[in-house]
Every structure is written in C-alpha cells, then in structure tokens.
Amino acid sequence: MPSDINFKLDEAAKLLSRTPSVIRTMLTSLPERWTSNNYGPKTFSPFDVVGHLIHGDQTDWVVRARQILETQNSEPFQPFDRYAMYETSRGKTIAQLLDEFEQVRGESLKNLTAMNITEAQFELSGKHPAFGNVTLRQLLATWVVHDMNHIHQIAKCMAHQYRDAVGPWKEYLSILPK
Amino acid sequence: MPSDINFKLDEAAKLLSRTPSVIRTMLTSLPERWTSNNYGPKTFSPFDVVGHLIHGDQTDWVVRARQILETQNSEPFQPFDRYAMYETSRGKTIAQLLDEFEQVRGESLKNLTAMNITEAQFELSGKHPAFGNVTLRQLLATWVVHDMNHIHQIAKCMAHQYRDAVGPWKEYLSILPK
C-alpha cells in the first residue's frame, strides 16, 4: 500500500501553481467542441471547469484561509456556489478563461505566501457550513485535491468525445463508462 | 447530452503531441514520493505510467498502424505488455522518463505523419488478439483516449497522497475513494 503524504505548504503551492499550465496545455487552440461538450447530463464541460476553478480562487480557498487566520472560528464560511460559473463565464471564450485562471491563481498564491502561515497555524480551524470544524491544513490540502479532481474531470470529458470512435477498445479504457 | 466527436487525424495528433508536456508539468521536480507512490495494490504510480506510455509508443500504436497499412490484416497484432515498464523503467529517474517520453512521442508523431493516411485507409482493419477486427481509425482514437486515461490516473494518484490530509472534505472529492 502507498504511504500517505503529509501536507507541506511548499509542495502544495508548487502543485497549485502548475494547474493553469496543465489545463492550458490540454485545452488551448482546439475546436470548440472539445472544450464545450460535457460527458452527460449535469456534468461539467472543460469550459465549465475552468470557470469553476476561477470562481473557487476568487471566493473560496484564500478567503476561507484568511477567515480562519483572522476571525478565530467565530463565523461559518460562506457556502461555495459550485455552479456560479454558469453565470460568471457567460459570453467568455475558453482562451479568456485560461488567461483569467492563470492570473487569478497567481494572485491566490501571492496572497497565500503573504499570509506567512506558521506550522502551528495549520491547526487553527474554521466552521464549514456542512462539516463543522475543519483545519487550515485540511482546507489547503483540499484545494490541491480539488485541482487534481478537475484535471481528472477534463481528461474524462475529452476522452468521452471519442467514446464511440474507439470501437471495441472501450472495454479496456476505464475512463469511459461501460 | 453531449454529441460524439468524429475522429479527425489532425485533432488526434494535436492532442497526442501535448501529453508529454501535460505530464511533465504535473510531475517535474517534485519530491520522489509524489511520483513513486501508487494508489493501492496493483495500481500504477506516476513513474509507472510514464514508462507504460513510452512502451506503448515504442511497441504498440505506430507499430500496429503500420501493420494495418502494410499487411492487409493477415496476422493478429502482437499482444501489448501492459506491465513491461516494471522492467524497462528499472534504474531510471522520473526526469529521464519524462525526457524519453517527449522524445519517443515526437518520433511517433513524425512516423504517423509520414504514413500519409488517407480517409479511405482509416477503414482498413487489423486483428486485435482479443477483439478481432478493429479499424485503423479505432486504433488511433484509442491512442488518444489511452493518453487521457493515464493523465486522469496520474491526477488520481497524486490526489490519493492527500487522502487523509483533506479531512472531512473527502466526501466532496469524487477522485478519492469513499
């Protein structure tokens, strides 16, 4: 079995800094149907995902980290609207969203660095609207896994566009639904 | 529901050309435990995945495409050894494998271009050892989805390393097993 990796801020920040480039490389300069199609009812397209990641950086991760550090767990976090990008991305192109995500993520990481979080502060907690007490460490680890979740989802979505084109190989490709 | 995207060689080649860069951005210059840990018994680590992709480019995709074009479906394909990288990657570093994958993929795409495949030739077929008749189009679409499958798997594997660090958020992160 693999060992669990303890959270380290420098590693987390390194991983977070790479996501805009990973996603840009996957999605830039493709015919629109590769970025605008989703993989079934109520799923996100790659276009939706990038808008969702931007909204998370603008309203969730750093905002909650700051709230934990500054308010001593007095108020629950604002709930995060997972579908806000259906409004906020309206009328934009995927190229605009990729640029915006890169810029917004850069800001987020600058803000994170400026917080100068100490090892002891990682154990400070905030109130999640559904889970109750969560620590700053858990919030930041979740930010990284949330990025991975959506890189994973973009790959799934793109693979799905060739779901019939692959013919019988579908059986070997776990990324496609059986 | 999303529409299925018809296979187009120029789009497939574009997607295939990006995979080394996507994977390099995800994996380069990280502490080894991010690239060498897997996500459970009999699963691939990111290190395993890159070796597996190299082996596929060296022995499978282009070789089979050439066989379809040249031998008129007379012999079944050689079975692909999905575990060959446990031998072929031995003693190498992830940095070496990332370089090797970039180089090997570049060669594959040069060879693919040199084949000058016509629209009619996409319907030519070969004999898959398990599935029987498969077309050249299906083979090439599968190559793309196979890349996406493994980008998806690398993201899953990396997310898994923070499976405990995220605390209660695990419930919201579909990339982590429940």
mmCIF file of C-alpha atoms in Angstrom:
data_model
loop_
_atom_site.group_PDB
_atom_site.id
_atom_site.type_symbol
_atom_site.label_atom_id
_atom_site.label_comp_id
_atom_site.label_asym_id
_atom_site.label_seq_id
_atom_site.Cartn_x
_atom_site.Cartn_y
_atom_site.Cartn_z
ATOM 1 C CA MET A 1 0.000 0.000 0.000
ATOM 2 C CA PRO A 2 1.169 3.512 -0.687
ATOM 3 C CA SER A 3 2.060 5.740 2.201
ATOM 4 C CA ASP A 4 0.068 8.883 2.877
ATOM 5 C CA ILE A 5 1.986 12.083 2.197
ATOM 6 C CA ASN A 6 1.910 14.648 4.956
ATOM 7 C CA PHE A 7 0.789 18.089 3.918
ATOM 8 C CA LYS A 8 3.640 20.511 3.212
ATOM 9 C CA LEU A 9 2.838 24.080 2.210
ATOM 10 C CA ASP A 10 5.710 24.480 -0.237
ATOM 11 C CA GLU A 11 4.722 21.305 -2.078
ATOM 12 C CA ALA A 12 1.047 22.255 -2.105
ATOM 13 C CA ALA A 13 1.878 25.706 -3.502
ATOM 14 C CA LYS A 14 4.070 24.128 -6.194
ATOM 15 C CA LEU A 15 1.262 21.801 -7.273
ATOM 16 C CA LEU A 16 -1.301 24.627 -7.233
ATOM 17 C CA SER A 17 0.976 26.840 -9.334
ATOM 18 C CA ARG A 18 1.086 24.245 -12.119
ATOM 19 C CA THR A 19 -2.623 23.709 -12.677
ATOM 20 C CA PRO A 20 -3.197 26.677 -15.040
ATOM 21 C CA SER A 21 -0.383 25.461 -17.280
ATOM 22 C CA VAL A 22 -1.552 21.826 -17.214
ATOM 23 C CA ILE A 23 -5.079 22.850 -18.162
ATOM 24 C CA ARG A 24 -3.940 25.361 -20.767
ATOM 25 C CA THR A 25 -1.822 22.698 -22.463
ATOM 26 C CA MET A 26 -4.783 20.332 -22.541
ATOM 27 C CA LEU A 27 -7.322 22.853 -23.852
ATOM 28 C CA THR A 28 -5.719 25.667 -25.799
ATOM 29 C CA SER A 29 -6.404 26.199 -29.527
ATOM 30 C CA LEU A 30 -8.759 23.284 -30.047
ATOM 31 C CA PRO A 31 -12.022 23.251 -31.991
ATOM 32 C CA GLU A 32 -14.682 24.458 -29.576
ATOM 33 C CA ARG A 33 -16.490 21.141 -29.360
ATOM 34 C CA TRP A 34 -13.510 19.715 -27.424
ATOM 35 C CA THR A 35 -13.942 22.319 -24.711
ATOM 36 C CA SER A 36 -17.694 22.947 -24.698
ATOM 37 C CA ASN A 37 -19.080 19.399 -24.627
ATOM 38 C CA ASN A 38 -19.652 17.699 -21.302
ATOM 39 C CA TYR A 39 -19.901 13.962 -20.579
ATOM 40 C CA GLY A 40 -23.557 13.542 -19.717
ATOM 41 C CA PRO A 41 -26.484 15.347 -18.086
ATOM 42 C CA LYS A 42 -25.495 17.636 -15.208
ATOM 43 C CA THR A 43 -21.758 17.227 -15.822
ATOM 44 C CA PHE A 44 -19.190 19.976 -16.401
ATOM 45 C CA SER A 45 -17.556 20.680 -19.744
ATOM 46 C CA PRO A 46 -13.874 21.738 -19.726
ATOM 47 C CA PHE A 47 -15.168 25.301 -20.246
ATOM 48 C CA ASP A 48 -17.325 24.930 -17.121
ATOM 49 C CA VAL A 49 -14.408 23.515 -15.131
ATOM 50 C CA VAL A 50 -12.096 26.452 -15.832
ATOM 51 C CA GLY A 51 -14.811 28.919 -14.796
ATOM 52 C CA HIS A 52 -15.441 26.885 -11.651
ATOM 53 C CA LEU A 53 -11.727 26.921 -10.749
ATOM 54 C CA ILE A 54 -11.588 30.703 -11.255
ATOM 55 C CA HIS A 55 -14.619 31.177 -9.015
ATOM 56 C CA GLY A 56 -13.046 28.955 -6.341
ATOM 57 C CA ASP A 57 -9.882 31.046 -6.327
ATOM 58 C CA GLN A 58 -11.881 34.266 -6.163
ATOM 59 C CA THR A 59 -14.353 33.343 -3.452
ATOM 60 C CA ASP A 60 -13.329 30.218 -1.597
ATOM 61 C CA TRP A 61 -9.809 28.998 -0.819
ATOM 62 C CA VAL A 62 -7.892 32.121 0.102
ATOM 63 C CA VAL A 63 -10.975 33.808 1.540
ATOM 64 C CA ARG A 64 -11.559 30.888 3.894
ATOM 65 C CA ALA A 65 -7.859 30.665 4.811
ATOM 66 C CA ARG A 66 -7.908 34.345 5.744
ATOM 67 C CA GLN A 67 -11.116 33.874 7.718
ATOM 68 C CA ILE A 68 -9.522 31.065 9.735
ATOM 69 C CA LEU A 69 -6.449 33.172 10.494
ATOM 70 C CA GLU A 70 -8.307 36.384 11.300
ATOM 71 C CA THR A 71 -11.594 35.534 12.924
ATOM 72 C CA GLN A 72 -10.770 32.640 15.242
ATOM 73 C CA ASN A 73 -13.549 30.395 14.039
ATOM 74 C CA SER A 74 -16.353 32.761 15.046
ATOM 75 C CA GLU A 75 -18.475 32.561 11.866
ATOM 76 C CA PRO A 76 -19.121 29.683 9.457
ATOM 77 C CA PHE A 77 -17.685 30.025 5.947
ATOM 78 C CA GLN A 78 -19.926 31.374 3.218
ATOM 79 C CA PRO A 79 -21.190 28.342 1.257
ATOM 80 C CA PHE A 80 -19.331 27.953 -2.042
ATOM 81 C CA ASP A 81 -21.540 28.144 -5.125
ATOM 82 C CA ARG A 82 -20.338 25.266 -7.295
ATOM 83 C CA TYR A 83 -22.432 26.413 -10.232
ATOM 84 C CA ALA A 84 -21.611 30.130 -10.229
ATOM 85 C CA MET A 85 -19.608 29.776 -13.463
ATOM 86 C CA TYR A 86 -22.799 29.232 -15.446
ATOM 87 C CA GLU A 87 -23.267 32.985 -14.867
ATOM 88 C CA THR A 88 -19.708 34.248 -14.456
ATOM 89 C CA SER A 89 -18.324 32.574 -17.613
ATOM 90 C CA ARG A 90 -21.209 33.615 -19.832
ATOM 91 C CA GLY A 91 -20.065 35.225 -23.096
ATOM 92 C CA LYS A 92 -16.390 34.466 -22.487
ATOM 93 C CA THR A 93 -14.161 32.275 -24.630
ATOM 94 C CA ILE A 94 -12.090 29.394 -23.314
ATOM 95 C CA ALA A 95 -8.960 31.419 -24.208
ATOM 96 C CA GLN A 96 -10.168 34.257 -21.965
ATOM 97 C CA LEU A 97 -10.904 31.835 -19.131
ATOM 98 C CA LEU A 98 -7.481 30.174 -19.407
ATOM 99 C CA ASP A 99 -5.810 33.589 -19.162
ATOM 100 C CA GLU A 100 -8.045 34.604 -16.288
ATOM 101 C CA PHE A 101 -7.363 31.405 -14.379
ATOM 102 C CA GLU A 102 -3.613 31.860 -14.728
ATOM 103 C CA GLN A 103 -3.869 35.426 -13.467
ATOM 104 C CA VAL A 104 -6.253 34.617 -10.596
ATOM 105 C CA ARG A 105 -4.206 31.611 -9.471
ATOM 106 C CA GLY A 106 -1.072 33.765 -9.473
ATOM 107 C CA GLU A 107 -2.873 36.248 -7.194
ATOM 108 C CA SER A 108 -4.077 33.456 -4.914
ATOM 109 C CA LEU A 109 -0.576 32.115 -4.448
ATOM 110 C CA LYS A 110 0.819 35.582 -3.791
ATOM 111 C CA ASN A 111 -1.849 36.057 -1.130
ATOM 112 C CA LEU A 112 -1.119 32.649 0.346
ATOM 113 C CA THR A 113 2.593 33.425 0.608
ATOM 114 C CA ALA A 114 1.868 36.808 2.151
ATOM 115 C CA MET A 115 -0.031 35.103 4.973
ATOM 116 C CA ASN A 116 3.260 33.628 6.274
ATOM 117 C CA ILE A 117 1.424 30.725 7.820
ATOM 118 C CA THR A 118 3.301 29.052 10.659
ATOM 119 C CA GLU A 119 3.271 25.328 11.388
ATOM 120 C CA ALA A 120 1.106 25.951 14.482
ATOM 121 C CA GLN A 121 -1.454 27.929 12.482
ATOM 122 C CA PHE A 122 -2.159 24.927 10.261
ATOM 123 C CA GLU A 123 -4.075 23.500 13.197
ATOM 124 C CA LEU A 124 -6.355 26.527 13.521
ATOM 125 C CA SER A 125 -9.880 25.758 12.493
ATOM 126 C CA GLY A 126 -12.865 27.294 10.794
ATOM 127 C CA LYS A 127 -16.508 26.272 10.569
ATOM 128 C CA HIS A 128 -17.509 24.603 7.329
ATOM 129 C CA PRO A 129 -21.257 25.061 6.655
ATOM 130 C CA ALA A 130 -21.743 21.287 6.239
ATOM 131 C CA PHE A 131 -18.830 19.626 8.071
ATOM 132 C CA GLY A 132 -18.357 21.891 11.077
ATOM 133 C CA ASN A 133 -14.775 22.217 12.316
ATOM 134 C CA VAL A 134 -12.086 21.917 9.658
ATOM 135 C CA THR A 135 -8.445 22.924 9.952
ATOM 136 C CA LEU A 136 -6.453 25.302 7.791
ATOM 137 C CA ARG A 137 -4.266 22.342 6.826
ATOM 138 C CA GLN A 138 -7.320 20.409 5.619
ATOM 139 C CA LEU A 139 -8.541 23.417 3.635
ATOM 140 C CA LEU A 140 -5.224 23.797 1.819
ATOM 141 C CA ALA A 141 -4.834 20.065 1.125
ATOM 142 C CA THR A 142 -8.386 20.090 -0.245
ATOM 143 C CA TRP A 143 -7.506 22.926 -2.607
ATOM 144 C CA VAL A 144 -4.782 20.720 -4.153
ATOM 145 C CA VAL A 145 -7.012 17.650 -4.418
ATOM 146 C CA HIS A 146 -9.805 19.799 -5.872
ATOM 147 C CA ASP A 147 -7.403 20.851 -8.668
ATOM 148 C CA MET A 148 -6.499 17.205 -9.315
ATOM 149 C CA ASN A 149 -10.188 16.291 -9.316
ATOM 150 C CA HIS A 150 -10.834 18.775 -12.094
ATOM 151 C CA ILE A 151 -7.757 17.893 -14.198
ATOM 152 C CA HIS A 152 -9.050 14.330 -13.932
ATOM 153 C CA GLN A 153 -12.518 15.521 -14.965
ATOM 154 C CA ILE A 154 -11.221 17.412 -18.018
ATOM 155 C CA ALA A 155 -9.360 14.278 -19.174
ATOM 156 C CA LYS A 156 -12.536 12.230 -18.666
ATOM 157 C CA CYS A 157 -14.590 14.749 -20.581
ATOM 158 C CA MET A 158 -12.199 14.826 -23.533
ATOM 159 C CA ALA A 159 -11.931 11.021 -23.609
ATOM 160 C CA HIS A 160 -15.719 10.848 -23.658
ATOM 161 C CA GLN A 161 -15.820 12.656 -27.012
ATOM 162 C CA TYR A 162 -14.189 9.593 -28.622
ATOM 163 C CA ARG A 163 -16.345 7.089 -26.742
ATOM 164 C CA ASP A 164 -17.725 5.617 -29.964
ATOM 165 C CA ALA A 165 -14.658 6.250 -32.106
ATOM 166 C CA VAL A 166 -12.596 3.734 -30.076
ATOM 167 C CA GLY A 167 -14.862 0.801 -31.029
ATOM 168 C CA PRO A 168 -14.269 -2.407 -29.034
ATOM 169 C CA TRP A 169 -11.305 -0.916 -27.124
ATOM 170 C CA LYS A 170 -13.873 0.783 -24.910
ATOM 171 C CA GLU A 171 -13.700 -2.346 -22.764
ATOM 172 C CA TYR A 172 -10.046 -1.676 -21.816
ATOM 173 C CA LEU A 173 -10.425 2.062 -21.170
ATOM 174 C CA SER A 174 -11.575 2.581 -17.606
ATOM 175 C CA ILE A 175 -12.026 6.315 -18.198
ATOM 176 C CA LEU A 176 -15.054 5.529 -20.421
ATOM 177 C CA PRO A 177 -18.292 4.349 -18.823
ATOM 178 C CA LYS A 178 -19.091 0.698 -19.530
ATOM 179 C CA MET B 1 -26.404 15.029 -23.842
ATOM 180 C CA PRO B 2 -23.081 15.821 -25.445
ATOM 181 C CA SER B 3 -22.531 14.947 -29.069
ATOM 182 C CA ASP B 4 -19.900 12.417 -30.032
ATOM 183 C CA ILE B 5 -16.925 13.938 -31.836
ATOM 184 C CA ASN B 6 -15.921 12.237 -35.067
ATOM 185 C CA PHE B 7 -12.320 11.200 -35.272
ATOM 186 C CA LYS B 8 -10.086 13.661 -37.142
ATOM 187 C CA LEU B 9 -6.405 12.867 -37.579
ATOM 188 C CA ASP B 10 -5.141 16.439 -37.208
ATOM 189 C CA GLU B 11 -7.019 16.858 -33.916
ATOM 190 C CA ALA B 12 -5.869 13.482 -32.627
ATOM 191 C CA ALA B 13 -2.251 14.318 -33.479
ATOM 192 C CA LYS B 14 -2.579 17.687 -31.722
ATOM 193 C CA LEU B 15 -3.910 16.047 -28.556
ATOM 194 C CA LEU B 16 -1.219 13.342 -28.661
ATOM 195 C CA SER B 17 1.514 15.945 -29.092
ATOM 196 C CA ARG B 18 0.502 17.664 -25.852
ATOM 197 C CA THR B 19 0.600 14.717 -23.471
ATOM 198 C CA PRO B 20 4.351 14.824 -22.707
ATOM 199 C CA SER B 21 4.076 18.483 -21.750
ATOM 200 C CA VAL B 22 0.932 17.966 -19.631
ATOM 201 C CA ILE B 23 2.569 15.112 -17.729
ATOM 202 C CA ARG B 24 5.901 16.898 -17.379
ATOM 203 C CA THR B 25 4.161 19.926 -15.873
ATOM 204 C CA MET B 26 2.349 17.710 -13.395
ATOM 205 C CA LEU B 27 5.390 15.663 -12.347
ATOM 206 C CA THR B 28 8.647 17.521 -12.829
ATOM 207 C CA SER B 29 10.887 18.491 -9.889
ATOM 208 C CA LEU B 30 8.748 17.082 -7.102
ATOM 209 C CA PRO B 31 9.879 15.078 -4.082
ATOM 210 C CA GLU B 32 10.057 11.473 -5.236
ATOM 211 C CA ARG B 33 7.167 10.288 -3.093
ATOM 212 C CA TRP B 34 4.765 12.262 -5.336
ATOM 213 C CA THR B 35 5.848 10.275 -8.375
ATOM 214 C CA SER B 36 6.713 6.869 -6.913
ATOM 215 C CA ASN B 37 3.657 6.159 -4.765
ATOM 216 C CA ASN B 38 0.651 4.428 -6.302
ATOM 217 C CA TYR B 39 -2.965 4.452 -5.069
ATOM 218 C CA GLY B 40 -3.419 0.909 -3.847
ATOM 219 C CA PRO B 41 -2.346 -2.672 -4.553
ATOM 220 C CA LYS B 42 -1.718 -3.433 -8.243
ATOM 221 C CA THR B 43 -2.115 0.204 -9.314
ATOM 222 C CA PHE B 44 0.371 2.314 -11.280
ATOM 223 C CA SER B 45 2.397 5.149 -9.784
ATOM 224 C CA PRO B 46 3.026 8.218 -11.969
ATOM 225 C CA PHE B 47 6.521 6.768 -12.554
ATOM 226 C CA ASP B 48 4.937 3.531 -13.791
ATOM 227 C CA VAL B 49 2.519 5.441 -16.040
ATOM 228 C CA VAL B 50 5.246 7.348 -17.874
ATOM 229 C CA GLY B 51 7.180 4.126 -18.517
ATOM 230 C CA HIS B 52 3.979 2.479 -19.729
ATOM 231 C CA LEU B 53 3.283 5.345 -22.161
ATOM 232 C CA ILE B 54 6.851 5.120 -23.526
ATOM 233 C CA HIS B 55 6.484 1.379 -24.043
ATOM 234 C CA GLY B 56 3.163 1.919 -25.843
ATOM 235 C CA ASP B 57 4.727 4.386 -28.238
ATOM 236 C CA GLN B 58 7.672 2.077 -28.866
ATOM 237 C CA THR B 59 5.805 -1.187 -29.386
ATOM 238 C CA ASP B 60 2.107 -0.626 -29.901
ATOM 239 C CA TRP B 61 0.371 2.311 -31.592
ATOM 240 C CA VAL B 62 2.555 3.119 -34.572
ATOM 241 C CA VAL B 63 3.641 -0.486 -34.998
ATOM 242 C CA ARG B 64 0.028 -1.607 -35.239
ATOM 243 C CA ALA B 65 -0.915 1.271 -37.555
ATOM 244 C CA ARG B 66 1.907 0.275 -39.880
ATOM 245 C CA GLN B 67 0.848 -3.365 -39.706
ATOM 246 C CA ILE B 68 -2.697 -2.444 -40.731
ATOM 247 C CA LEU B 69 -1.445 -0.375 -43.663
ATOM 248 C CA GLU B 70 1.152 -2.857 -44.864
ATOM 249 C CA THR B 71 -0.074 -6.372 -44.196
ATOM 250 C CA GLN B 72 -3.760 -6.230 -45.068
ATOM 251 C CA ASN B 73 -4.972 -7.825 -41.854
ATOM 252 C CA SER B 74 -3.111 -11.102 -42.395
ATOM 253 C CA GLU B 75 -1.650 -11.532 -38.882
ATOM 254 C CA PRO B 76 -3.003 -10.582 -35.459
ATOM 255 C CA PHE B 77 -1.181 -7.788 -33.589
ATOM 256 C CA GLN B 78 1.444 -8.779 -31.044
ATOM 257 C CA PRO B 79 -0.233 -8.551 -27.633
ATOM 258 C CA PHE B 80 0.808 -5.392 -25.782
ATOM 259 C CA ASP B 81 2.590 -5.998 -22.477
ATOM 260 C CA ARG B 82 0.941 -3.545 -20.086
ATOM 261 C CA TYR B 83 3.485 -4.280 -17.375
ATOM 262 C CA ALA B 84 6.696 -4.096 -19.410
ATOM 263 C CA MET B 85 7.715 -0.853 -17.710
ATOM 264 C CA TYR B 86 8.401 -2.692 -14.458
ATOM 265 C CA GLU B 87 11.491 -3.919 -16.354
ATOM 266 C CA THR B 88 12.135 -1.162 -18.868
ATOM 267 C CA SER B 89 11.988 1.727 -16.333
ATOM 268 C CA ARG B 90 14.178 -0.005 -13.776
ATOM 269 C CA GLY B 91 17.005 2.197 -12.524
ATOM 270 C CA LYS B 92 15.753 5.290 -14.343
ATOM 271 C CA THR B 93 14.622 8.557 -12.757
ATOM 272 C CA ILE B 94 11.299 10.242 -13.449
ATOM 273 C CA ALA B 95 13.247 13.090 -15.113
ATOM 274 C CA GLN B 96 14.807 10.604 -17.529
ATOM 275 C CA LEU B 97 11.433 9.061 -18.297
ATOM 276 C CA LEU B 98 9.807 12.458 -18.930
ATOM 277 C CA ASP B 99 12.582 13.301 -21.408
ATOM 278 C CA GLU B 100 12.336 9.893 -23.024
ATOM 279 C CA PHE B 101 8.563 10.127 -23.388
ATOM 280 C CA GLU B 102 8.829 13.527 -25.063
ATOM 281 C CA GLN B 103 11.409 12.207 -27.493
ATOM 282 C CA VAL B 104 9.571 8.948 -28.231
ATOM 283 C CA ARG B 105 6.230 10.701 -28.713
ATOM 284 C CA GLY B 106 7.864 13.145 -31.122
ATOM 285 C CA GLU B 107 9.155 10.174 -33.140
ATOM 286 C CA SER B 108 5.736 8.518 -33.084
ATOM 287 C CA LEU B 109 4.047 11.611 -34.468
ATOM 288 C CA LYS B 110 6.698 12.021 -37.160
ATOM 289 C CA ASN B 111 6.102 8.417 -38.175
ATOM 290 C CA LEU B 112 2.349 8.922 -38.127
ATOM 291 C CA THR B 113 2.606 11.962 -40.388
ATOM 292 C CA ALA B 114 4.939 10.129 -42.756
ATOM 293 C CA MET B 115 2.278 7.460 -43.272
ATOM 294 C CA ASN B 116 0.119 9.994 -45.143
ATOM 295 C CA ILE B 117 -3.016 8.114 -44.181
ATOM 296 C CA THR B 118 -5.965 8.768 -46.480
ATOM 297 C CA GLU B 119 -9.580 8.962 -45.373
ATOM 298 C CA ALA B 120 -10.292 5.593 -47.020
ATOM 299 C CA GLN B 121 -7.410 3.927 -45.182
ATOM 300 C CA PHE B 122 -8.964 4.738 -41.798
ATOM 301 C CA GLU B 123 -11.420 1.953 -42.530
ATOM 302 C CA LEU B 124 -8.716 -0.665 -43.095
ATOM 303 C CA SER B 125 -8.627 -3.196 -40.326
ATOM 304 C CA GLY B 126 -6.236 -5.300 -38.316
ATOM 305 C CA LYS B 127 -6.738 -8.269 -35.999
ATOM 306 C CA HIS B 128 -6.632 -7.463 -32.321
ATOM 307 C CA PRO B 129 -5.604 -10.526 -30.267
ATOM 308 C CA ALA B 130 -8.710 -10.221 -28.060
ATOM 309 C CA PHE B 131 -11.265 -8.196 -30.061
ATOM 310 C CA GLY B 132 -10.697 -9.459 -33.607
ATOM 311 C CA ASN B 133 -11.268 -6.887 -36.335
ATOM 312 C CA VAL B 134 -10.517 -3.288 -35.414
ATOM 313 C CA THR B 135 -10.077 -0.368 -37.790
ATOM 314 C CA LEU B 136 -7.134 1.993 -38.110
ATOM 315 C CA ARG B 137 -9.483 4.792 -37.045
ATOM 316 C CA GLN B 138 -10.383 2.935 -33.847
ATOM 317 C CA LEU B 139 -6.705 2.283 -33.116
ATOM 318 C CA LEU B 140 -5.800 5.972 -33.420
ATOM 319 C CA ALA B 141 -8.813 7.186 -31.401
ATOM 320 C CA THR B 142 -7.871 4.652 -28.726
ATOM 321 C CA TRP B 143 -4.347 6.066 -28.581
ATOM 322 C CA VAL B 144 -5.803 9.473 -27.673
ATOM 323 C CA VAL B 145 -8.204 8.089 -25.066
ATOM 324 C CA HIS B 146 -5.414 5.946 -23.627
ATOM 325 C CA ASP B 147 -3.389 9.152 -23.053
ATOM 326 C CA MET B 148 -6.388 10.788 -21.352
ATOM 327 C CA ASN B 149 -6.893 7.675 -19.235
ATOM 328 C CA HIS B 150 -3.356 7.966 -17.922
ATOM 329 C CA ILE B 151 -3.419 11.741 -17.337
ATOM 330 C CA HIS B 152 -6.591 11.024 -15.351
ATOM 331 C CA GLN B 153 -4.778 8.239 -13.483
ATOM 332 C CA ILE B 154 -1.798 10.459 -12.589
ATOM 333 C CA ALA B 155 -4.192 13.083 -11.163
ATOM 334 C CA LYS B 156 -5.978 10.371 -9.173
ATOM 335 C CA CYS B 157 -2.701 9.016 -7.865
ATOM 336 C CA MET B 158 -1.462 12.437 -6.755
ATOM 337 C CA ALA B 159 -4.810 13.285 -5.125
ATOM 338 C CA HIS B 160 -4.613 9.994 -3.252
ATOM 339 C CA GLN B 161 -1.465 11.111 -1.440
ATOM 340 C CA TYR B 162 -3.566 13.727 0.416
ATOM 341 C CA ARG B 163 -6.472 11.376 1.072
ATOM 342 C CA ASP B 164 -6.150 11.783 4.835
ATOM 343 C CA ALA B 165 -4.859 15.354 4.791
ATOM 344 C CA VAL B 166 -8.193 16.654 3.398
ATOM 345 C CA GLY B 167 -10.149 15.514 6.481
ATOM 346 C CA PRO B 168 -13.944 15.638 6.104
ATOM 347 C CA TRP B 169 -13.758 17.166 2.598
ATOM 348 C CA LYS B 170 -13.074 13.652 1.320
ATOM 349 C CA GLU B 171 -16.841 13.326 0.978
ATOM 350 C CA TYR B 172 -16.975 16.040 -1.726
ATOM 351 C CA LEU B 173 -13.955 14.858 -3.702
ATOM 352 C CA SER B 174 -15.062 12.184 -6.143
ATOM 353 C CA ILE B 175 -11.440 11.490 -7.132
ATOM 354 C CA LEU B 176 -10.865 9.929 -3.683
ATOM 355 C CA PRO B 177 -12.349 6.527 -2.895
ATOM 356 C CA LYS B 178 -15.185 6.662 -0.357
#
